[in-house]
PDB file of C-alpha atoms in Angstrom:
ATOM      1  CA  MET J   1     132.532  83.315 146.514  1.00  0.00           C
ATOM      2  CA  ARG J   2     133.335  86.386 144.178  1.00  0.00           C
ATOM      3  CA  TYR J   3     135.835  86.044 141.384  1.00  0.00           C
ATOM      4  CA  SER J   4     137.639  89.094 140.555  1.00  0.00           C
ATOM      5  CA  VAL J   5     139.150  89.179 137.124  1.00  0.00           C
ATOM      6  CA  ASN J   6     142.336  91.165 136.028  1.00  0.00           C
ATOM      7  CA  ALA J   7     141.047  92.001 132.594  1.00  0.00           C
ATOM      8  CA  ARG J   8     144.297  93.371 131.604  1.00  0.00           C
ATOM      9  CA  CYS J   9     146.137  90.080 131.781  1.00  0.00           C
ATOM     10  CA  MET J  10     143.030  87.903 130.990  1.00  0.00           C
ATOM     11  CA  PHE J  11     142.412  89.851 127.639  1.00  0.00           C
ATOM     12  CA  PRO J  12     145.714  91.377 126.686  1.00  0.00           C
ATOM     13  CA  GLY J  13     145.481  94.140 124.286  1.00  0.00           C
ATOM     14  CA  VAL J  14     141.494  94.218 124.649  1.00  0.00           C
ATOM     15  CA  PRO J  15     140.146  97.723 125.118  1.00  0.00           C
ATOM     16  CA  PHE J  16     138.669  98.066 128.745  1.00  0.00           C
ATOM     17  CA  ALA J  17     135.198  98.344 127.651  1.00  0.00           C
ATOM     18  CA  GLU J  18     135.285  95.537 125.465  1.00  0.00           C
ATOM     19  CA  ALA J  19     136.869  93.375 128.177  1.00  0.00           C
ATOM     20  CA  LEU J  20     134.077  94.356 130.470  1.00  0.00           C
ATOM     21  CA  ALA J  21     131.381  93.328 128.152  1.00  0.00           C
ATOM     22  CA  LEU J  22     133.034  90.123 127.532  1.00  0.00           C
ATOM     23  CA  LEU J  23     133.110  89.294 131.221  1.00  0.00           C
ATOM     24  CA  ARG J  24     129.536  90.655 131.823  1.00  0.00           C
ATOM     25  CA  ALA J  25     128.287  88.273 129.048  1.00  0.00           C
ATOM     26  CA  LYS J  26     130.046  85.464 130.853  1.00  0.00           C
ATOM     27  CA  GLY J  27     128.370  86.160 134.269  1.00  0.00           C
ATOM     28  CA  TYR J  28     131.244  88.066 136.023  1.00  0.00           C
ATOM     29  CA  ASP J  29     130.537  91.323 137.727  1.00  0.00           C
ATOM     30  CA  THR J  30     133.974  92.310 139.436  1.00  0.00           C
ATOM     31  CA  VAL J  31     137.224  93.238 137.849  1.00  0.00           C
ATOM     32  CA  GLU J  32     140.692  94.333 139.381  1.00  0.00           C
ATOM     33  CA  ASP J  33     143.695  95.858 138.036  1.00  0.00           C
ATOM     34  CA  TRP J  34     147.359  97.005 138.502  1.00  0.00           C
ATOM     35  CA  THR J  35     148.215 100.588 138.649  1.00  0.00           C
ATOM     36  CA  ILE J  36     145.582 103.025 136.664  1.00  0.00           C
ATOM     37  CA  ASP J  37     146.775 106.043 135.066  1.00  0.00           C
ATOM     38  CA  ARG J  38     145.310 108.922 136.942  1.00  0.00           C
ATOM     39  CA  ALA J  39     144.168 110.551 133.710  1.00  0.00           C
ATOM     40  CA  GLU J  40     142.087 107.452 132.958  1.00  0.00           C
ATOM     41  CA  VAL J  41     140.317 107.270 136.157  1.00  0.00           C
ATOM     42  CA  ALA J  42     137.066 109.327 135.516  1.00  0.00           C
ATOM     43  CA  GLU J  43     136.510 107.418 132.003  1.00  0.00           C
ATOM     44  CA  ARG J  44     137.346 104.026 133.895  1.00  0.00           C
ATOM     45  CA  ALA J  45     134.622 104.918 136.456  1.00  0.00           C
ATOM     46  CA  ARG J  46     132.022 105.650 133.755  1.00  0.00           C
ATOM     47  CA  LEU J  47     132.901 102.377 131.929  1.00  0.00           C
ATOM     48  CA  LEU J  48     132.403 100.496 134.988  1.00  0.00           C
ATOM     49  CA  ALA J  49     129.060 102.004 135.782  1.00  0.00           C
ATOM     50  CA  ASP J  50     127.726 101.609 132.307  1.00  0.00           C
ATOM     51  CA  ALA J  51     128.662  98.014 132.253  1.00  0.00           C
ATOM     52  CA  GLY J  52     127.157  97.335 135.792  1.00  0.00           C
ATOM     53  CA  MET J  53     130.573  96.152 137.041  1.00  0.00           C
ATOM     54  CA  ARG J  54     132.650  96.866 140.215  1.00  0.00           C
ATOM     55  CA  LEU J  55     136.306  97.416 140.713  1.00  0.00           C
ATOM     56  CA  SER J  56     137.526  95.335 143.664  1.00  0.00           C
ATOM     57  CA  ALA J  57     141.118  96.631 143.915  1.00  0.00           C
ATOM     58  CA  PHE J  58     143.844  98.399 142.004  1.00  0.00           C
ATOM     59  CA  CYS J  59     147.503  99.350 142.926  1.00  0.00           C
ATOM     60  CA  PRO J  60     148.921 102.676 143.911  1.00  0.00           C
ATOM     61  CA  ALA J  61     151.896 103.965 141.734  1.00  0.00           C
ATOM     62  CA  TYR J  62     154.502 103.316 144.309  1.00  0.00           C
ATOM     63  CA  PHE J  63     155.323 100.355 146.541  1.00  0.00           C
ATOM     64  CA  VAL J  64     158.382 100.673 148.874  1.00  0.00           C
ATOM     65  CA  LEU J  65     157.508 100.258 152.513  1.00  0.00           C
ATOM     66  CA  ASN J  66     160.723  98.407 153.761  1.00  0.00           C
ATOM     67  CA  ASP J  67     162.805 101.629 153.834  1.00  0.00           C
ATOM     68  CA  THR J  68     161.684 104.544 156.105  1.00  0.00           C
ATOM     69  CA  ALA J  69     163.407 106.952 153.566  1.00  0.00           C
ATOM     70  CA  CYS J  70     160.691 106.086 151.113  1.00  0.00           C
ATOM     71  CA  HIS J  71     157.609 106.308 153.431  1.00  0.00           C
ATOM     72  CA  GLY J  72     157.026 110.056 152.550  1.00  0.00           C
ATOM     73  CA  GLN J  73     156.635 109.247 148.895  1.00  0.00           C
ATOM     74  CA  TYR J  74     154.545 106.231 149.634  1.00  0.00           C
ATOM     75  CA  GLU J  75     152.127 108.228 151.712  1.00  0.00           C
ATOM     76  CA  THR J  76     151.982 110.902 148.817  1.00  0.00           C
ATOM     77  CA  ASN J  77     151.251 108.086 146.100  1.00  0.00           C
ATOM     78  CA  LEU J  78     148.689 106.570 148.499  1.00  0.00           C
ATOM     79  CA  ARG J  79     146.693 109.688 149.112  1.00  0.00           C
ATOM     80  CA  ASP J  80     146.372 109.964 145.432  1.00  0.00           C
ATOM     81  CA  ALA J  81     145.206 106.387 144.981  1.00  0.00           C
ATOM     82  CA  LEU J  82     142.651 106.970 147.741  1.00  0.00           C
ATOM     83  CA  GLU J  83     141.288 109.854 145.787  1.00  0.00           C
ATOM     84  CA  ASP J  84     141.128 107.717 142.751  1.00  0.00           C
ATOM     85  CA  ALA J  85     139.661 104.785 144.819  1.00  0.00           C
ATOM     86  CA  ALA J  86     136.645 107.121 145.754  1.00  0.00           C
ATOM     87  CA  ILE J  87     135.977 108.106 142.100  1.00  0.00           C
ATOM     88  CA  LEU J  88     136.170 104.522 141.082  1.00  0.00           C
ATOM     89  CA  ARG J  89     134.175 103.374 144.018  1.00  0.00           C
ATOM     90  CA  CYS J  90     136.838 100.692 144.783  1.00  0.00           C
ATOM     91  CA  ALA J  91     137.133  99.391 148.221  1.00  0.00           C
ATOM     92  CA  ALA J  92     140.666  98.283 148.234  1.00  0.00           C
ATOM     93  CA  LEU J  93     144.188  98.888 147.193  1.00  0.00           C
ATOM     94  CA  ILE J  94     147.071  96.383 146.620  1.00  0.00           C
ATOM     95  CA  THR J  95     150.530  97.175 147.655  1.00  0.00           C
ATOM     96  CA  GLN J  96     153.892  95.553 147.574  1.00  0.00           C
ATOM     97  CA  VAL J  97     156.680  96.124 150.092  1.00  0.00           C
ATOM     98  CA  GLY J  98     159.697  96.674 148.143  1.00  0.00           C
ATOM     99  CA  TYR J  99     162.960  94.745 147.114  1.00  0.00           C
ATOM    100  CA  ASP J 100     165.414  93.623 149.704  1.00  0.00           C
ATOM    101  CA  THR J 101     167.565  96.877 150.758  1.00  0.00           C
ATOM    102  CA  GLY J 102     170.390  94.737 152.207  1.00  0.00           C
ATOM    103  CA  ALA J 103     169.542  95.989 155.820  1.00  0.00           C
ATOM    104  CA  THR J 104     168.675  93.146 158.208  1.00  0.00           C
ATOM    105  CA  ARG J 105     165.301  91.510 157.943  1.00  0.00           C
ATOM    106  CA  ALA J 106     164.361  92.916 161.394  1.00  0.00           C
ATOM    107  CA  VAL J 107     165.039  96.525 160.235  1.00  0.00           C
ATOM    108  CA  GLN J 108     163.104  95.984 156.988  1.00  0.00           C
ATOM    109  CA  HIS J 109     160.214  94.287 158.874  1.00  0.00           C
ATOM    110  CA  ALA J 110     160.122  97.124 161.444  1.00  0.00           C
ATOM    111  CA  ALA J 111     160.060  99.691 158.573  1.00  0.00           C
ATOM    112  CA  ILE J 112     157.119  97.994 156.876  1.00  0.00           C
ATOM    113  CA  VAL J 113     155.171  97.983 159.996  1.00  0.00           C
ATOM    114  CA  GLN J 114     155.973 101.573 160.560  1.00  0.00           C
ATOM    115  CA  GLY J 115     155.035 102.582 157.217  1.00  0.00           C
ATOM    116  CA  LEU J 116     151.659 100.995 157.310  1.00  0.00           C
ATOM    117  CA  LYS J 117     151.091 102.319 160.802  1.00  0.00           C
ATOM    118  CA  ARG J 118     151.683 105.840 159.393  1.00  0.00           C
ATOM    119  CA  VAL J 119     149.060 105.418 156.534  1.00  0.00           C
ATOM    120  CA  ALA J 120     146.440 103.422 158.670  1.00  0.00           C
ATOM    121  CA  PRO J 121     144.458 106.481 159.756  1.00  0.00           C
ATOM    122  CA  LEU J 122     144.171 107.616 156.273  1.00  0.00           C
ATOM    123  CA  LEU J 123     142.832 104.154 155.001  1.00  0.00           C
ATOM    124  CA  GLU J 124     140.408 104.141 158.169  1.00  0.00           C
ATOM    125  CA  ALA J 125     139.014 107.531 157.381  1.00  0.00           C
ATOM    126  CA  ALA J 126     138.546 106.699 153.552  1.00  0.00           C
ATOM    127  CA  GLY J 127     137.003 103.329 154.513  1.00  0.00           C
ATOM    128  CA  ILE J 128     139.423 101.645 152.124  1.00  0.00           C
ATOM    129  CA  THR J 129     141.473  98.512 152.764  1.00  0.00           C
ATOM    130  CA  LEU J 130     145.373  98.033 151.955  1.00  0.00           C
ATOM    131  CA  LEU J 131     146.200  94.579 150.847  1.00  0.00           C
ATOM    132  CA  VAL J 132     149.712  93.682 151.576  1.00  0.00           C
ATOM    133  CA  GLU J 133     150.967  91.129 149.083  1.00  0.00           C
ATOM    134  CA  PRO J 134     153.791  88.777 149.451  1.00  0.00           C
ATOM    135  CA  LEU J 135     155.362  87.366 146.298  1.00  0.00           C
ATOM    136  CA  ASN J 136     157.726  84.444 145.096  1.00  0.00           C
ATOM    137  CA  ASN J 137     161.391  85.424 144.805  1.00  0.00           C
ATOM    138  CA  VAL J 138     162.374  82.144 142.961  1.00  0.00           C
ATOM    139  CA  LYS J 139     160.773  82.656 139.667  1.00  0.00           C
ATOM    140  CA  ASP J 140     158.959  85.990 139.015  1.00  0.00           C
ATOM    141  CA  HIS J 141     160.278  88.619 141.402  1.00  0.00           C
ATOM    142  CA  LEU J 142     164.048  87.736 142.205  1.00  0.00           C
ATOM    143  CA  GLY J 143     165.067  89.894 145.294  1.00  0.00           C
ATOM    144  CA  TYR J 144     161.689  90.874 146.567  1.00  0.00           C
ATOM    145  CA  TYR J 145     161.516  91.047 150.457  1.00  0.00           C
ATOM    146  CA  LEU J 146     158.292  89.736 151.519  1.00  0.00           C
ATOM    147  CA  THR J 147     158.033  86.203 150.478  1.00  0.00           C
ATOM    148  CA  ASP J 148     156.595  84.133 153.373  1.00  0.00           C
ATOM    149  CA  SER J 149     152.954  84.805 154.157  1.00  0.00           C
ATOM    150  CA  GLN J 150     153.530  84.156 157.810  1.00  0.00           C
ATOM    151  CA  GLU J 151     155.707  87.282 157.905  1.00  0.00           C
ATOM    152  CA  GLY J 152     152.923  88.937 156.176  1.00  0.00           C
ATOM    153  CA  PHE J 153     150.392  88.051 158.665  1.00  0.00           C
ATOM    154  CA  ASP J 154     152.736  89.091 161.444  1.00  0.00           C
ATOM    155  CA  ILE J 155     153.027  92.507 159.851  1.00  0.00           C
ATOM    156  CA  VAL J 156     149.281  92.792 159.696  1.00  0.00           C
ATOM    157  CA  ASP J 157     148.768  91.626 163.176  1.00  0.00           C
ATOM    158  CA  GLU J 158     151.324  94.368 164.356  1.00  0.00           C
ATOM    159  CA  VAL J 159     149.969  97.083 162.429  1.00  0.00           C
ATOM    160  CA  GLY J 160     146.524  96.247 164.189  1.00  0.00           C
ATOM    161  CA  SER J 161     144.236  98.278 161.863  1.00  0.00           C
ATOM    162  CA  PRO J 162     141.129  96.688 160.362  1.00  0.00           C
ATOM    163  CA  ARG J 163     141.996  98.446 157.107  1.00  0.00           C
ATOM    164  CA  VAL J 164     145.297  96.632 156.625  1.00  0.00           C
ATOM    165  CA  ARG J 165     144.932  92.979 155.457  1.00  0.00           C
ATOM    166  CA  LEU J 166     146.971  90.405 153.484  1.00  0.00           C
ATOM    167  CA  LEU J 167     146.462  89.673 149.793  1.00  0.00           C
ATOM    168  CA  TYR J 168     147.127  85.732 149.713  1.00  0.00           C
ATOM    169  CA  ASP J 169     148.466  84.979 146.228  1.00  0.00           C
ATOM    170  CA  VAL J 170     148.226  81.150 146.062  1.00  0.00           C
ATOM    171  CA  TYR J 171     150.432  81.024 142.862  1.00  0.00           C
ATOM    172  CA  HIS J 172     153.160  83.006 144.754  1.00  0.00           C
ATOM    173  CA  MET J 173     153.061  80.903 147.805  1.00  0.00           C
ATOM    174  CA  VAL J 174     152.907  77.519 146.175  1.00  0.00           C
ATOM    175  CA  HIS J 175     156.227  78.627 144.459  1.00  0.00           C
ATOM    176  CA  MET J 176     157.551  79.241 147.920  1.00  0.00           C
ATOM    177  CA  GLY J 177     156.789  75.743 149.056  1.00  0.00           C
ATOM    178  CA  GLU J 178     153.978  76.895 151.634  1.00  0.00           C
ATOM    179  CA  ASP J 179     151.405  74.527 152.733  1.00  0.00           C
ATOM    180  CA  VAL J 180     148.612  77.025 151.380  1.00  0.00           C
ATOM    181  CA  LEU J 181     145.572  75.143 152.846  1.00  0.00           C
ATOM    182  CA  SER J 182     146.833  75.414 156.192  1.00  0.00           C
ATOM    183  CA  ARG J 183     148.049  79.025 155.993  1.00  0.00           C
ATOM    184  CA  ILE J 184     144.728  80.133 154.544  1.00  0.00           C
ATOM    185  CA  ARG J 185     142.721  78.167 157.007  1.00  0.00           C
ATOM    186  CA  ASP J 186     144.795  79.509 160.076  1.00  0.00           C
ATOM    187  CA  ASN J 187     144.457  83.070 159.107  1.00  0.00           C
ATOM    188  CA  LEU J 188     141.275  83.637 157.208  1.00  0.00           C
ATOM    189  CA  GLY J 189     140.408  86.744 159.292  1.00  0.00           C
ATOM    190  CA  LEU J 190     143.668  88.564 158.180  1.00  0.00           C
ATOM    191  CA  ILE J 191     143.036  87.854 154.477  1.00  0.00           C
ATOM    192  CA  GLY J 192     141.333  90.489 152.528  1.00  0.00           C
ATOM    193  CA  HIS J 193     141.921  89.272 148.940  1.00  0.00           C
ATOM    194  CA  PHE J 194     143.181  86.166 147.195  1.00  0.00           C
ATOM    195  CA  HIS J 195     145.122  85.675 143.834  1.00  0.00           C
ATOM    196  CA  ILE J 196     145.127  82.506 141.857  1.00  0.00           C
ATOM    197  CA  ALA J 197     146.911  81.311 138.628  1.00  0.00           C
ATOM    198  CA  GLY J 198     148.016  78.050 137.132  1.00  0.00           C
ATOM    199  CA  HIS J 199     151.272  76.614 138.657  1.00  0.00           C
ATOM    200  CA  PRO J 200     154.162  76.779 137.433  1.00  0.00           C
ATOM    201  CA  ASN J 201     153.452  79.020 134.434  1.00  0.00           C
ATOM    202  CA  ARG J 202     150.679  81.527 135.739  1.00  0.00           C
ATOM    203  CA  ASP J 203     148.363  80.420 133.133  1.00  0.00           C
ATOM    204  CA  GLU J 204     144.710  79.124 133.128  1.00  0.00           C
ATOM    205  CA  LYS J 205     145.618  75.519 134.188  1.00  0.00           C
ATOM    206  CA  LEU J 206     144.205  75.661 137.504  1.00  0.00           C
ATOM    207  CA  PHE J 207     143.874  71.900 138.066  1.00  0.00           C
ATOM    208  CA  GLU J 208     147.058  70.434 136.604  1.00  0.00           C
ATOM    209  CA  GLY J 209     150.469  71.539 137.954  1.00  0.00           C
ATOM    210  CA  PHE J 210     148.796  72.445 141.281  1.00  0.00           C
ATOM    211  CA  ASP J 211     145.291  71.504 141.968  1.00  0.00           C
ATOM    212  CA  TYR J 212     143.255  74.551 143.116  1.00  0.00           C
ATOM    213  CA  GLY J 213     139.961  72.378 143.777  1.00  0.00           C
ATOM    214  CA  PRO J 214     140.672  72.000 147.512  1.00  0.00           C
ATOM    215  CA  VAL J 215     141.729  75.688 147.940  1.00  0.00           C
ATOM    216  CA  LEU J 216     138.671  76.879 146.033  1.00  0.00           C
ATOM    217  CA  ALA J 217     136.486  74.709 148.224  1.00  0.00           C
ATOM    218  CA  LEU J 218     138.002  75.958 151.528  1.00  0.00           C
ATOM    219  CA  ILE J 219     137.333  79.561 150.383  1.00  0.00           C
ATOM    220  CA  GLN J 220     133.841  78.768 149.324  1.00  0.00           C
ATOM    221  CA  ASP J 221     133.013  76.875 152.424  1.00  0.00           C
ATOM    222  CA  SER J 222     134.647  79.338 154.807  1.00  0.00           C
ATOM    223  CA  GLY J 223     132.121  82.160 154.118  1.00  0.00           C
ATOM    224  CA  THR J 224     134.863  84.761 153.531  1.00  0.00           C
ATOM    225  CA  GLN J 225     134.019  87.837 151.482  1.00  0.00           C
ATOM    226  CA  ALA J 226     137.477  88.168 150.254  1.00  0.00           C
ATOM    227  CA  PRO J 227     137.506  88.155 146.351  1.00  0.00           C
ATOM    228  CA  VAL J 228     139.416  85.546 144.510  1.00  0.00           C
ATOM    229  CA  GLY J 229     141.196  87.424 141.787  1.00  0.00           C
ATOM    230  CA  LEU J 230     142.168  85.803 138.630  1.00  0.00           C
ATOM    231  CA  GLU J 231     145.392  87.153 137.907  1.00  0.00           C
ATOM    232  CA  LEU J 232     146.793  84.906 135.239  1.00  0.00           C
ATOM    233  CA  PHE J 233     148.027  84.908 131.586  1.00  0.00           C
ATOM    234  CA  PRO J 234     145.994  82.449 129.485  1.00  0.00           C
ATOM    235  CA  THR J 235     147.751  80.624 126.746  1.00  0.00           C
ATOM    236  CA  SER J 236     144.958  81.703 124.301  1.00  0.00           C
ATOM    237  CA  ARG J 237     141.538  83.438 124.189  1.00  0.00           C
ATOM    238  CA  ASP J 238     139.792  80.088 123.841  1.00  0.00           C
ATOM    239  CA  GLU J 239     141.591  78.805 127.019  1.00  0.00           C
ATOM    240  CA  ALA J 240     140.445  82.041 128.670  1.00  0.00           C
ATOM    241  CA  ASP J 241     136.843  81.574 127.787  1.00  0.00           C
ATOM    242  CA  ALA J 242     136.814  78.013 128.760  1.00  0.00           C
ATOM    243  CA  LEU J 243     138.094  78.767 132.328  1.00  0.00           C
ATOM    244  CA  LEU J 244     135.903  81.606 132.940  1.00  0.00           C
ATOM    245  CA  GLY J 245     133.042  79.494 131.935  1.00  0.00           C
ATOM    246  CA  ALA J 246     134.036  76.517 134.004  1.00  0.00           C
ATOM    247  CA  LEU J 247     134.691  78.440 137.247  1.00  0.00           C
ATOM    248  CA  LEU J 248     131.236  80.037 137.572  1.00  0.00           C
ATOM    249  CA  LYS J 249     129.543  76.661 137.243  1.00  0.00           C
ATOM    250  CA  ASN J 250     131.273  75.693 140.514  1.00  0.00           C
ATOM    251  CA  VAL J 251     130.142  78.747 142.554  1.00  0.00           C
TER     252      VAL J 251
END
């Protein structure tokens, strides 16, 4: 099992090079990010190489798939992200799908599938995987369209490309009341990445409000190569250090 740390939220305010050094010293070799300023891509690539670290995933700059009128802009931004991913030696991109437009769910669902089919050949040519992320709309992303991982898996299945997979964010799906163990177990082949964070506050408390022990054991035992992203906001630097130390002891 490979952990992928979002250094931006794990070490808020810490320069990227320093965050990489901190993680490397603790035994981590993989990070992920949100959207990266294109002007910073070359320097980020250099810092990653110097630190002996890899970037597992980052986000394009535009996320709307559930409205066909936005697909042109989505493709343009995805092309930019694919160019940056090549420089960064990054194998995956994370996408959301957009906030509910008010159209019927059938129309929005179809638009997402259509948009993903449109860019699938670009992904396949580049050898980059696009990770579609359901989110919760009860706490963090009010009004977001895709909140049920089963619909997400259906979308991935309908697109039919090996370069389109689901990002299963356990934190979000626990908020949505899913049986996360069953969803993961039943759909492992469609999951390209995981996210975890303490419930209910997206902090370092992975074994309190919701016990991640069985989830991590399932992922470990499954043999999946999907990274487990630590996308959480620790309550303190000491708590972040303690969590990072504890997790690697169990890998």
